[in-house]
Each structure stands twice: as structure tokens, then as C-alpha cells.
């Protein structure tokens, strides 16, 4: 880490303004890594705003420590904190957190379930179709709409019957999403 830090500090004196700005940003992120214990404490004991700032603050970083903290935050009592953690786990796109995102589909909060559906779709994994199909039975229309959109993005023909059902029985937004999905599906 010291070697990396020295390279970044040296780059702060570069002739090119863009190089200096990039070095400063990278140095800031490196310094953030050294404060991981503080971030962990913030997530464990902070108020909602502190937890949200921490989640969005660490989310540009990569690595096991960041994923571990975000996975922990998915279990937070605060709905907004859980939703933010799920969103950022999806943004990371690391398949090691798929099981956590699948668990979030069963969260008591419809907001968290909606965000979990969106997060899962970033993976484009055909094996996730079954979980998304289950979300079509959710009691929250917003969750169903996001699941319809996600299934459409997957384009998997196995969802054809469900999409046809929603073209006939769904609300207008659901019908539109199901129709769009039918157009995107493989033949």
C-alpha cells in the first residue's frame, strides 16, 4: 500500500492537470480503504443518514471488505439502508453476492424488493428467471412491474406464458411491459 501511495503522491506533481486530478481522486479512495473500520462502525451504530452516506461513500471502491460491509447493511433494520445496500451490491455486479440479492427479494419492504429485482437484472443470468417469475406474484404492483421489465430484458422464452397472462390481466403498465417482453423474447 505504501508503494501505491507514493506513486499517487508523486503523480500529484505531474505537468498534466488531468493526471493530477486522477491521482488526487485515487489517493482519496486509497485513504478511504484505510478507514474501513470507521465505515464498519458507522454502519453498525450510526443513524440512518450516516449509514446511507457510508454506503454511497464506499460503493465506488471494490474488494471483499466493501462487499462484506454492503452485505451486512442488507440486514439493517432501516428500509432505506437495506435498499441502498442492495442497489450498490447490484451496481458492483459481483456474482458472489447473488445469494444476498436473491434473499432481498423476500424482504418485508416492497421498496427493498423493487430494488432487489432491479439489482438482479444487472447480472443477466438465465438461472435467475425462476426467482423473477416468483416476483410476478408479489402483492406490490411496483415489484411486479419491475419483474416484468427484468424478465423482458432476459428475453427467455420460458416466461412466454406469464407474459401472455399479463397482457390480458395486468394493469396498463403491466400489459405494456409484458407486450414489450414478448417482442424481446427469443423465438
mmCIF file with all atom_site columns, C-alpha atoms in Angstrom, residues 141-142 144-146 148-149 165-180:
data_model
loop_
_atom_site.group_PDB
_atom_site.id
_atom_site.type_symbol
_atom_site.label_atom_id
_atom_site.label_alt_id
_atom_site.label_comp_id
_atom_site.label_asym_id
_atom_site.label_entity_id
_atom_site.label_seq_id
_atom_site.pdbx_PDB_ins_code
_atom_site.Cartn_x
_atom_site.Cartn_y
_atom_site.Cartn_z
_atom_site.occupancy
_atom_site.B_iso_or_equiv
_atom_site.pdbx_formal_charge
_atom_site.auth_seq_id
_atom_site.auth_comp_id
_atom_site.auth_asym_id
_atom_site.auth_atom_id
_atom_site.pdbx_PDB_model_num
ATOM 1  C CA . UNK A 1 141 ? -47.642 -3.696  -8.251  1.00 0.00 ? 141 UNK A CA 1
ATOM 2  C CA . UNK A 1 142 ? -44.280 -1.905  -8.408  1.00 0.00 ? 142 UNK A CA 1
ATOM 3  C CA . UNK A 1 144 ? -44.464 -6.929  -10.404 1.00 0.00 ? 144 UNK A CA 1
ATOM 4  C CA . UNK A 1 145 ? -43.738 -4.180  -12.935 1.00 0.00 ? 145 UNK A CA 1
ATOM 5  C CA . UNK A 1 146 ? -40.014 -4.329  -12.258 1.00 0.00 ? 146 UNK A CA 1
ATOM 6  C CA . UNK A 1 148 ? -41.883 -7.905  -15.871 1.00 0.00 ? 148 UNK A CA 1
ATOM 7  C CA . UNK A 1 149 ? -39.286 -5.457  -17.134 1.00 0.00 ? 149 UNK A CA 1
ATOM 8  C CA . UNK A 1 165 ? -51.145 -13.721 -18.935 1.00 0.00 ? 165 UNK A CA 1
ATOM 9  C CA . UNK A 1 166 ? -50.130 -10.160 -18.046 1.00 0.00 ? 166 UNK A CA 1
ATOM 10 C CA . UNK A 1 167 ? -51.093 -8.856  -21.499 1.00 0.00 ? 167 UNK A CA 1
ATOM 11 C CA . UNK A 1 168 ? -54.641 -9.955  -20.668 1.00 0.00 ? 168 UNK A CA 1
ATOM 12 C CA . UNK A 1 169 ? -54.954 -9.488  -16.909 1.00 0.00 ? 169 UNK A CA 1
ATOM 13 C CA . UNK A 1 170 ? -52.488 -6.812  -15.884 1.00 0.00 ? 170 UNK A CA 1
ATOM 14 C CA . UNK A 1 171 ? -52.847 -3.102  -15.300 1.00 0.00 ? 171 UNK A CA 1
ATOM 15 C CA . UNK A 1 172 ? -51.977 -0.940  -18.331 1.00 0.00 ? 172 UNK A CA 1
ATOM 16 C CA . UNK A 1 173 ? -48.329 -0.506  -17.252 1.00 0.00 ? 173 UNK A CA 1
ATOM 17 C CA . UNK A 1 174 ? -48.029 -4.264  -16.695 1.00 0.00 ? 174 UNK A CA 1
ATOM 18 C CA . UNK A 1 175 ? -49.633 -5.012  -20.054 1.00 0.00 ? 175 UNK A CA 1
ATOM 19 C CA . UNK A 1 176 ? -47.179 -2.707  -21.805 1.00 0.00 ? 176 UNK A CA 1
ATOM 20 C CA . UNK A 1 177 ? -44.189 -4.299  -20.080 1.00 0.00 ? 177 UNK A CA 1
ATOM 21 C CA . UNK A 1 178 ? -45.447 -7.802  -20.893 1.00 0.00 ? 178 UNK A CA 1
ATOM 22 C CA . UNK A 1 179 ? -46.030 -6.864  -24.535 1.00 0.00 ? 179 UNK A CA 1
ATOM 23 C CA . UNK A 1 180 ? -42.546 -5.387  -24.746 1.00 0.00 ? 180 UNK A CA 1
#
